[in-house]
Amino acid sequence: MSSTKSGSPQGITWQALEVRSPHIDKPVPVYAAKSIPYTQDAHRFQTINVYAPRASNSSISPGDPFKSLPLSSSSTTRLPRWLVHIHGGAWRDPFLDASSIEATVAHALESVDPDSSISAIVSINYTLSPFPTHSTLPYDPNNGDQLDVARNAQHPGHIRDVLDSFVLLRKLGLEDDSYILSGHSAGACLAFQTALFPREQWGLEPGELPPRPAAVLGLNGLYDLPDLVHNLGASHQHLADVYQNLLGQAFGQNQDAWPAASPARFNPESVAQRLDEGKLARVVLIDQSLEDQLVPVAQADKLERRLREVKGLQVIRGNRCTDRHAAPWEEGYMIWQTIKDVLQVLSDGVQEAR
């Protein structure tokens, strides 16, 4: 199974946009280039959004063609210049897409932050799986619904799309250590699938790897698929049937195949080799709200334990995520505070290396 040819930003222009956070009184003006296709003949979810500050000294003007990832004049080449984010939504929610990062964008770009090297934020869409029981927009191709290719993925379709997006992002300027990779919920699973495994893991032909991120972050993530059905613990056991249904749609009904797709079940020796070969970020952060009503803390605990088996990997347990499962992206500030925490860790590492 080969990767699709890369898309093009041709015809995409920068637009003036206002983004909002419930914790900021006024809308935050930014520039955005939205729905940039990353494959040929892309459907509506095979796209990325890019957000940049609307500063007085910006080189961007509304209507300018989008050609590359923007760089601010204050960005440093020794720290990540971009944030690349992968949204959640259980691989299936049609109303949760790349724009869900916008509350975080509001906090990140509200004002010039001297402690931040981030020049722009990228948010990745990917093909979703069917959602037969969605309350307002159900989709079930097995029950006579008209085929919607944007909502008809099964693993490895989601991760293939994410990898395809990085082919375009490399052409737009992304390079090793130039960005932080983050993901929430199912997006956290995709972020660690991207970071920990080779393309061959997903049945894809060997090809160019995504540029190595400076750090990988997972927030309220889903990391062990079998455990989401068979080892939820007393607090979340009532969700076992829900997880069995959604994972069956997203990863297939053969549960014997689920462990291979689970980031928390990676081979530490293989990942240590990827780290030695310079293919993996040396800093990873996992954060999990203790009040999360959908994901048990055991998911983060299991991935953290596994990651700590990899010599040379700096594993950080974050403490910014609180409240309900969706709070990090709905509130915005939790993701941005986590990014700032990681930037500080990376900055300290740069200082020590001098």
C-alpha positions as a LaTeX table, in Angstrom:
\begin{tabular}{lrrr}
\hline
Residue & $x$ (\AA) & $y$ (\AA) & $z$ (\AA) \\
\hline
Met1 & 0.00 & 0.00 & 0.00 \\
Ser2 & 1.76 & 3.14 & $-1.16$ \\
Ser3 & 1.36 & 6.70 & $-0.03$ \\
Thr4 & $-0.70$ & 9.12 & $-2.12$ \\
Lys5 & 1.06 & 11.83 & $-4.11$ \\
Ser6 & 1.43 & 15.09 & $-2.25$ \\
Gly7 & $-1.09$ & 17.88 & $-2.60$ \\
Ser8 & $-0.37$ & 21.53 & $-3.23$ \\
Pro9 & $-1.27$ & 24.85 & $-1.59$ \\
Gln10 & $-1.88$ & 26.37 & $-5.03$ \\
Gly11 & $-4.92$ & 28.62 & $-4.90$ \\
Ile12 & $-4.92$ & 28.87 & $-1.08$ \\
Thr13 & $-4.60$ & 32.40 & 0.30 \\
Trp14 & $-4.10$ & 33.95 & 3.71 \\
Gln15 & $-7.26$ & 35.30 & 5.32 \\
Ala16 & $-7.90$ & 37.56 & 8.28 \\
Leu17 & $-9.64$ & 35.57 & 11.01 \\
Glu18 & $-10.69$ & 36.01 & 14.62 \\
Val19 & $-10.28$ & 33.09 & 17.03 \\
Arg20 & $-11.77$ & 32.76 & 20.50 \\
Ser21 & $-11.09$ & 31.22 & 23.86 \\
Pro22 & $-13.57$ & 31.20 & 26.77 \\
His23 & $-10.75$ & 32.63 & 28.90 \\
Ile24 & $-9.98$ & 35.66 & 26.72 \\
Asp25 & $-12.48$ & 38.52 & 26.75 \\
Lys26 & $-12.10$ & 39.58 & 23.12 \\
Pro27 & $-11.58$ & 37.67 & 19.88 \\
Val28 & $-7.93$ & 37.38 & 18.87 \\
Pro29 & $-7.11$ & 38.53 & 15.32 \\
Val30 & $-4.87$ & 36.15 & 13.38 \\
Tyr31 & $-4.05$ & 35.19 & 9.81 \\
Ala32 & $-5.14$ & 31.75 & 8.66 \\
Ala33 & $-4.67$ & 29.59 & 5.59 \\
Lys34 & $-7.32$ & 26.89 & 5.82 \\
Ser35 & $-8.23$ & 23.67 & 4.03 \\
Ile36 & $-4.83$ & 23.24 & 2.38 \\
Pro37 & $-4.94$ & 19.82 & 0.61 \\
Tyr38 & $-2.06$ & 17.45 & 1.30 \\
Thr39 & $-2.96$ & 14.77 & $-1.25$ \\
Gln40 & $-4.00$ & 14.90 & $-4.86$ \\
Asp41 & $-7.79$ & 14.86 & $-5.24$ \\
Ala42 & $-8.11$ & 15.46 & $-1.49$ \\
His43 & $-11.49$ & 15.31 & 0.17 \\
Arg44 & $-12.55$ & 17.81 & 2.84 \\
Phe45 & $-10.68$ & 16.08 & 5.69 \\
Gln46 & $-7.36$ & 15.55 & 3.85 \\
Thr47 & $-6.28$ & 19.08 & 4.64 \\
Ile48 & $-4.33$ & 21.22 & 7.08 \\
Asn49 & $-4.95$ & 24.63 & 8.61 \\
Val50 & $-2.15$ & 27.09 & 9.37 \\
Tyr51 & $-2.47$ & 30.00 & 11.80 \\
Ala52 & $-0.07$ & 32.94 & 12.18 \\
Pro53 & $-0.07$ & 36.10 & 14.32 \\
Arg54 & $-1.58$ & 39.26 & 12.89 \\
Ala55 & 1.27 & 41.49 & 14.02 \\
Ser56 & 2.09 & 45.00 & 12.82 \\
Asn57 & 5.41 & 43.79 & 11.40 \\
Ser58 & 3.93 & 40.70 & 9.74 \\
Ser59 & 4.95 & 39.92 & 6.18 \\
Ile60 & 1.48 & 38.41 & 5.58 \\
Ser61 & $-1.44$ & 40.32 & 4.10 \\
Pro62 & $-4.98$ & 39.06 & 3.47 \\
Gly63 & $-5.22$ & 37.61 & $-0.01$ \\
Asp64 & $-1.52$ & 36.75 & $-0.24$ \\
Pro65 & $-0.93$ & 33.27 & $-1.67$ \\
Phe66 & 0.05 & 30.68 & 0.92 \\
Lys67 & 3.48 & 29.37 & $-0.09$ \\
Ser68 & 5.29 & 28.19 & 3.05 \\
Leu69 & 5.11 & 28.02 & 6.82 \\
Pro70 & 5.63 & 31.54 & 8.17 \\
Leu71 & 8.55 & 32.57 & 10.34 \\
Ser72 & 8.43 & 35.47 & 12.76 \\
Ser73 & 11.37 & 37.83 & 12.95 \\
Ser74 & 11.90 & 36.90 & 16.61 \\
Ser75 & 11.93 & 33.11 & 16.13 \\
Thr76 & 15.12 & 31.31 & 17.05 \\
Thr77 & 16.59 & 28.52 & 14.98 \\
Arg78 & 17.64 & 26.62 & 18.12 \\
Leu79 & 14.10 & 26.08 & 19.38 \\
Pro80 & 10.98 & 24.80 & 17.59 \\
Arg81 & 9.40 & 27.38 & 15.31 \\
Trp82 & 6.08 & 25.65 & 14.78 \\
Leu83 & 3.46 & 23.61 & 16.60 \\
Val84 & 1.83 & 20.78 & 14.64 \\
His85 & $-1.35$ & 19.45 & 16.26 \\
Ile86 & $-3.58$ & 16.43 & 15.59 \\
His87 & $-7.17$ & 16.69 & 16.82 \\
Gly88 & $-9.16$ & 14.00 & 18.58 \\
Gly89 & $-12.77$ & 12.91 & 18.31 \\
Ala90 & $-12.49$ & 9.10 & 18.61 \\
Trp91 & $-11.41$ & 8.85 & 14.95 \\
Arg92 & $-15.03$ & 9.55 & 13.94 \\
Asp93 & $-16.59$ & 12.85 & 15.09 \\
Pro94 & $-17.44$ & 14.94 & 11.98 \\
Phe95 & $-17.78$ & 18.11 & 14.04 \\
Leu96 & $-14.33$ & 17.87 & 15.63 \\
Asp97 & $-11.72$ & 18.85 & 13.08 \\
Ala98 & $-8.57$ & 20.93 & 12.60 \\
Ser99 & $-10.37$ & 24.10 & 13.69 \\
Ser100 & $-10.63$ & 22.68 & 17.22 \\
Ile101 & $-7.13$ & 24.06 & 17.86 \\
Glu102 & $-8.39$ & 27.64 & 17.59 \\
Ala103 & $-8.91$ & 28.23 & 21.32 \\
Thr104 & $-5.25$ & 27.26 & 21.76 \\
Val105 & $-4.31$ & 29.55 & 18.86 \\
Ala106 & $-6.03$ & 32.40 & 20.69 \\
His107 & $-3.78$ & 31.92 & 23.74 \\
Ala108 & $-0.66$ & 31.36 & 21.66 \\
Leu109 & $-1.10$ & 34.39 & 19.39 \\
Glu110 & $-2.94$ & 36.81 & 21.68 \\
Ser111 & 0.23 & 38.84 & 22.10 \\
Val112 & 3.92 & 38.63 & 21.38 \\
Asp113 & 5.34 & 36.19 & 23.92 \\
Pro114 & 9.08 & 36.67 & 24.53 \\
Asp115 & 9.29 & 33.16 & 26.01 \\
Ser116 & 7.86 & 31.50 & 22.88 \\
Ser117 & 9.68 & 30.67 & 19.67 \\
Ile118 & 6.48 & 29.54 & 17.95 \\
Ser119 & 5.82 & 31.40 & 14.69 \\
Ala120 & 2.74 & 29.51 & 13.52 \\
Ile121 & 0.43 & 26.64 & 14.40 \\
Val122 & $-0.51$ & 23.83 & 12.03 \\
Ser123 & $-3.56$ & 21.64 & 12.61 \\
Ile124 & $-4.06$ & 18.38 & 10.68 \\
Asn125 & $-7.32$ & 16.88 & 9.45 \\
Tyr126 & $-7.56$ & 13.21 & 8.49 \\
Thr127 & $-10.15$ & 10.80 & 7.10 \\
Leu128 & $-12.63$ & 9.72 & 9.75 \\
Ser129 & $-14.32$ & 6.40 & 10.42 \\
Pro130 & $-18.08$ & 5.81 & 10.22 \\
Phe131 & $-20.18$ & 6.96 & 13.18 \\
Pro132 & $-23.53$ & 5.16 & 12.94 \\
Thr133 & $-24.84$ & 6.48 & 16.27 \\
His134 & $-23.94$ & 10.17 & 15.94 \\
Ser135 & $-26.81$ & 12.19 & 17.41 \\
Thr136 & $-27.28$ & 14.60 & 14.49 \\
Leu137 & $-25.09$ & 13.37 & 11.62 \\
Pro138 & $-24.93$ & 9.57 & 11.71 \\
Tyr139 & $-23.08$ & 7.75 & 8.96 \\
Asp140 & $-23.25$ & 4.02 & 8.34 \\
Pro141 & $-22.32$ & 2.84 & 4.83 \\
Asn142 & $-23.29$ & $-0.70$ & 5.83 \\
Asn143 & $-26.85$ & 0.46 & 6.42 \\
Gly144 & $-27.51$ & 2.10 & 3.07 \\
Asp145 & $-25.97$ & 5.54 & 3.63 \\
Gln146 & $-24.45$ & 7.09 & 0.52 \\
Leu147 & $-20.68$ & 6.62 & 0.47 \\
Asp148 & $-18.76$ & 9.51 & 2.04 \\
Val149 & $-15.05$ & 8.91 & 1.44 \\
Ala150 & $-14.17$ & 11.55 & 4.06 \\
Arg151 & $-15.87$ & 9.43 & 6.75 \\
Asn152 & $-15.07$ & 5.91 & 5.58 \\
Ala153 & $-11.57$ & 5.20 & 6.91 \\
Gln154 & $-10.38$ & 2.19 & 8.79 \\
His155 & $-6.89$ & 1.77 & 10.21 \\
Pro156 & $-4.34$ & 2.40 & 8.76 \\
Gly157 & $-6.26$ & 5.05 & 6.85 \\
His158 & $-6.02$ & 7.66 & 9.63 \\
Ile159 & $-2.26$ & 7.33 & 10.16 \\
Arg160 & $-1.63$ & 7.15 & 6.40 \\
Asp161 & $-3.29$ & 10.55 & 6.05 \\
Val162 & $-1.23$ & 12.02 & 8.87 \\
Leu163 & 1.98 & 10.74 & 7.27 \\
Asp164 & 0.87 & 12.16 & 3.92 \\
Ser165 & 0.34 & 15.56 & 5.56 \\
Phe166 & 3.98 & 15.56 & 6.65 \\
Val167 & 5.11 & 15.07 & 3.05 \\
Leu168 & 3.50 & 18.42 & 2.23 \\
Leu169 & 4.67 & 20.04 & 5.48 \\
Arg170 & 8.26 & 19.14 & 4.64 \\
Lys171 & 7.86 & 20.93 & 1.30 \\
Leu172 & 6.45 & 23.93 & 3.16 \\
Gly173 & 9.54 & 24.22 & 5.37 \\
Leu174 & 9.20 & 21.70 & 8.20 \\
Glu175 & 12.52 & 20.08 & 9.09 \\
Asp176 & 14.09 & 18.09 & 11.91 \\
Asp177 & 13.64 & 19.68 & 15.35 \\
Ser178 & 11.74 & 22.65 & 13.89 \\
Tyr179 & 8.42 & 21.80 & 15.51 \\
Ile180 & 6.59 & 20.27 & 18.45 \\
Leu181 & 4.08 & 17.52 & 17.64 \\
Ser182 & 0.99 & 17.38 & 19.86 \\
Gly183 & $-2.23$ & 15.41 & 19.88 \\
His184 & $-5.36$ & 15.15 & 21.97 \\
Ser185 & $-7.31$ & 11.92 & 22.56 \\
Ala186 & $-7.31$ & 9.91 & 19.30 \\
Gly187 & $-4.94$ & 12.60 & 17.99 \\
Ala188 & $-2.50$ & 11.71 & 20.77 \\
Cys189 & $-2.64$ & 8.10 & 19.57 \\
Leu190 & $-1.87$ & 9.29 & 16.03 \\
Ala191 & 0.97 & 11.52 & 17.25 \\
Phe192 & 2.71 & 8.62 & 18.98 \\
Gln193 & 1.96 & 6.25 & 16.09 \\
Thr194 & 3.74 & 8.78 & 13.88 \\
Ala195 & 6.70 & 9.13 & 16.24 \\
Leu196 & 7.27 & 5.58 & 17.45 \\
Phe197 & 6.73 & 3.37 & 14.41 \\
Pro198 & 8.13 & 3.07 & 10.87 \\
Arg199 & 5.85 & 3.33 & 7.84 \\
Glu200 & 6.12 & $-0.41$ & 7.32 \\
Gln201 & 4.21 & $-0.93$ & 10.58 \\
Trp202 & 1.12 & 0.31 & 8.75 \\
Gly203 & 1.61 & $-1.67$ & 5.55 \\
Leu204 & 3.01 & 1.35 & 3.70 \\
Glu205 & 5.92 & 1.23 & 1.29 \\
Pro206 & 9.21 & 2.58 & 2.66 \\
Gly207 & 9.45 & 6.30 & 2.11 \\
Glu208 & 10.70 & 9.55 & 3.54 \\
Leu209 & 10.02 & 9.84 & 7.25 \\
Pro210 & 8.27 & 12.88 & 8.69 \\
Pro211 & 10.79 & 15.44 & 9.90 \\
Arg212 & 11.80 & 14.61 & 13.47 \\
Pro213 & 9.90 & 16.74 & 16.00 \\
Ala214 & 11.79 & 18.35 & 18.85 \\
Ala215 & 9.21 & 16.90 & 21.23 \\
Val216 & 6.02 & 14.82 & 21.16 \\
Leu217 & 3.04 & 15.57 & 23.43 \\
Gly218 & $-0.02$ & 13.46 & 24.17 \\
Leu219 & $-2.98$ & 14.92 & 26.07 \\
Asn220 & $-5.82$ & 12.72 & 27.40 \\
Gly221 & $-4.69$ & 10.12 & 24.89 \\
Leu222 & $-5.83$ & 6.66 & 23.82 \\
Tyr223 & $-2.73$ & 4.45 & 23.75 \\
Asp224 & $-3.73$ & 0.83 & 24.45 \\
Leu225 & $-6.68$ & $-0.22$ & 22.32 \\
Pro226 & $-7.43$ & $-3.66$ & 23.83 \\
Asp227 & $-7.38$ & $-2.17$ & 27.33 \\
Leu228 & $-10.09$ & 0.30 & 26.29 \\
Val229 & $-12.45$ & $-2.68$ & 26.04 \\
His230 & $-11.04$ & $-5.28$ & 28.42 \\
Asn231 & $-9.20$ & $-3.32$ & 31.14 \\
Leu232 & $-10.97$ & $-0.02$ & 31.70 \\
Gly233 & $-11.10$ & $-0.32$ & 35.47 \\
Ala234 & $-14.12$ & 0.23 & 37.69 \\
Ser235 & $-14.35$ & 3.97 & 37.03 \\
His236 & $-14.79$ & 3.60 & 33.26 \\
Gln237 & $-16.06$ & 0.04 & 32.84 \\
His238 & $-19.47$ & 1.32 & 31.76 \\
Leu239 & $-17.83$ & 2.55 & 28.53 \\
Ala240 & $-16.62$ & $-0.87$ & 27.37 \\
Asp241 & $-19.39$ & $-1.37$ & 24.83 \\
Val242 & $-18.94$ & 2.16 & 23.49 \\
Tyr243 & $-15.23$ & 1.56 & 22.97 \\
Gln244 & $-15.82$ & $-1.85$ & 21.41 \\
Asn245 & $-18.17$ & $-0.29$ & 18.85 \\
Leu246 & $-16.01$ & 2.70 & 17.97 \\
Leu247 & $-12.77$ & 0.69 & 17.83 \\
Gly248 & $-14.48$ & $-1.90$ & 15.66 \\
Gln249 & $-15.35$ & 0.86 & 13.19 \\
Ala250 & $-11.93$ & 2.52 & 13.35 \\
Phe251 & $-9.61$ & $-0.51$ & 13.59 \\
Gly252 & $-11.71$ & $-3.44$ & 12.40 \\
Gln253 & $-13.55$ & $-6.17$ & 14.24 \\
Asn254 & $-10.48$ & $-8.42$ & 14.54 \\
Gln255 & $-9.24$ & $-7.49$ & 18.00 \\
Asp256 & $-6.10$ & $-9.57$ & 17.49 \\
Ala257 & $-4.89$ & $-6.75$ & 15.24 \\
Trp258 & $-5.43$ & $-3.99$ & 17.80 \\
Pro259 & $-2.21$ & $-4.43$ & 19.83 \\
Ala260 & $-0.03$ & $-3.66$ & 16.79 \\
Ala261 & $-1.80$ & $-0.31$ & 16.42 \\
Ser262 & $-1.40$ & 0.58 & 20.11 \\
Pro263 & 1.39 & 3.06 & 20.96 \\
Ala264 & 1.63 & 1.67 & 24.52 \\
Arg265 & 2.60 & $-1.74$ & 23.12 \\
Phe266 & 5.64 & $-0.68$ & 21.11 \\
Asn267 & 8.87 & $-2.67$ & 21.21 \\
Pro268 & 11.31 & $-0.71$ & 23.44 \\
Glu269 & 14.36 & $-2.12$ & 21.62 \\
Ser270 & 13.03 & $-1.01$ & 18.24 \\
Val271 & 12.21 & 2.45 & 19.54 \\
Ala272 & 15.63 & 2.73 & 21.21 \\
Gln273 & 17.17 & 1.99 & 17.83 \\
Arg274 & 15.03 & 4.70 & 16.20 \\
Leu275 & 16.22 & 7.11 & 18.89 \\
Asp276 & 19.88 & 6.19 & 18.28 \\
Glu277 & 19.38 & 6.69 & 14.54 \\
Gly278 & 18.01 & 10.20 & 15.08 \\
Lys279 & 14.47 & 9.31 & 13.97 \\
Leu280 & 12.71 & 10.08 & 17.26 \\
Ala281 & 12.33 & 13.17 & 19.42 \\
Arg282 & 14.33 & 12.91 & 22.64 \\
Val283 & 11.61 & 14.63 & 24.69 \\
Val284 & 8.10 & 13.25 & 25.16 \\
Leu285 & 5.36 & 14.52 & 27.45 \\
Ile286 & 2.20 & 12.72 & 28.53 \\
Asp287 & $-0.58$ & 14.49 & 30.38 \\
Gln288 & $-3.88$ & 13.06 & 31.56 \\
Ser289 & $-6.68$ & 14.72 & 33.48 \\
Leu290 & $-7.64$ & 12.80 & 36.60 \\
Glu291 & $-11.23$ & 14.01 & 36.08 \\
Asp292 & $-11.47$ & 12.70 & 32.51 \\
Gln293 & $-14.90$ & 11.04 & 32.22 \\
Leu294 & $-13.97$ & 9.13 & 29.03 \\
Val295 & $-10.36$ & 7.97 & 29.40 \\
Pro296 & $-8.91$ & 6.23 & 32.48 \\
Val297 & $-5.55$ & 7.43 & 33.75 \\
Ala298 & $-4.21$ & 3.90 & 33.21 \\
Gln299 & $-3.88$ & 4.68 & 29.50 \\
Ala300 & $-1.29$ & 7.38 & 30.17 \\
Asp301 & 0.36 & 5.36 & 32.95 \\
Lys302 & 0.94 & 2.40 & 30.64 \\
Leu303 & 2.49 & 4.46 & 27.86 \\
Glu304 & 4.65 & 6.35 & 30.34 \\
Arg305 & 6.01 & 3.13 & 31.85 \\
Arg306 & 6.83 & 1.77 & 28.41 \\
Leu307 & 8.54 & 4.97 & 27.30 \\
Arg308 & 10.72 & 4.98 & 30.42 \\
Glu309 & 12.19 & 1.67 & 29.24 \\
Val310 & 13.84 & 3.52 & 26.33 \\
Lys311 & 17.32 & 4.66 & 27.35 \\
Gly312 & 18.10 & 8.24 & 26.38 \\
Leu313 & 14.48 & 9.33 & 26.09 \\
Gln314 & 13.39 & 12.19 & 28.37 \\
Val315 & 9.88 & 11.32 & 29.55 \\
Ile316 & 7.85 & 14.03 & 31.28 \\
Arg317 & 4.52 & 13.61 & 33.03 \\
Gly318 & 2.61 & 16.83 & 32.49 \\
Asn319 & 0.29 & 18.44 & 35.03 \\
Arg320 & $-1.74$ & 20.94 & 33.02 \\
Cys321 & $-4.75$ & 18.82 & 32.00 \\
Thr322 & $-7.71$ & 19.02 & 34.36 \\
Asp323 & $-11.47$ & 18.64 & 34.23 \\
Arg324 & $-13.41$ & 16.76 & 31.51 \\
His325 & $-11.96$ & 14.98 & 28.50 \\
Ala326 & $-12.50$ & 17.81 & 25.99 \\
Ala327 & $-11.27$ & 20.59 & 28.29 \\
Pro328 & $-7.75$ & 20.89 & 26.80 \\
Trp329 & $-8.96$ & 21.90 & 23.33 \\
Glu330 & $-12.17$ & 23.63 & 24.46 \\
Glu331 & $-10.38$ & 25.83 & 27.00 \\
Gly332 & $-7.23$ & 26.35 & 24.93 \\
Tyr333 & $-4.90$ & 27.40 & 27.71 \\
Met334 & $-4.06$ & 23.86 & 28.85 \\
Ile335 & $-2.52$ & 22.91 & 25.52 \\
Trp336 & $-0.68$ & 26.21 & 25.26 \\
Gln337 & 0.68 & 26.02 & 28.82 \\
Thr338 & 1.91 & 22.50 & 28.06 \\
Ile339 & 3.66 & 23.76 & 24.92 \\
Lys340 & 5.34 & 26.50 & 26.97 \\
Asp341 & 6.46 & 23.92 & 29.54 \\
Val342 & 8.08 & 21.85 & 26.79 \\
Leu343 & 9.71 & 24.92 & 25.24 \\
Gln344 & 11.27 & 25.64 & 28.63 \\
Val345 & 12.61 & 22.08 & 28.86 \\
Leu346 & 14.06 & 22.38 & 25.36 \\
Ser347 & 15.51 & 25.81 & 26.13 \\
Asp348 & 17.20 & 24.44 & 29.25 \\
Gly349 & 18.69 & 21.69 & 27.10 \\
Val350 & 20.02 & 24.22 & 24.62 \\
Gln351 & 21.61 & 26.23 & 27.42 \\
Glu352 & 23.28 & 23.12 & 28.85 \\
Ala353 & 24.64 & 22.22 & 25.41 \\
Arg354 & 26.43 & 25.56 & 25.01 \\
\hline
\end{tabular}
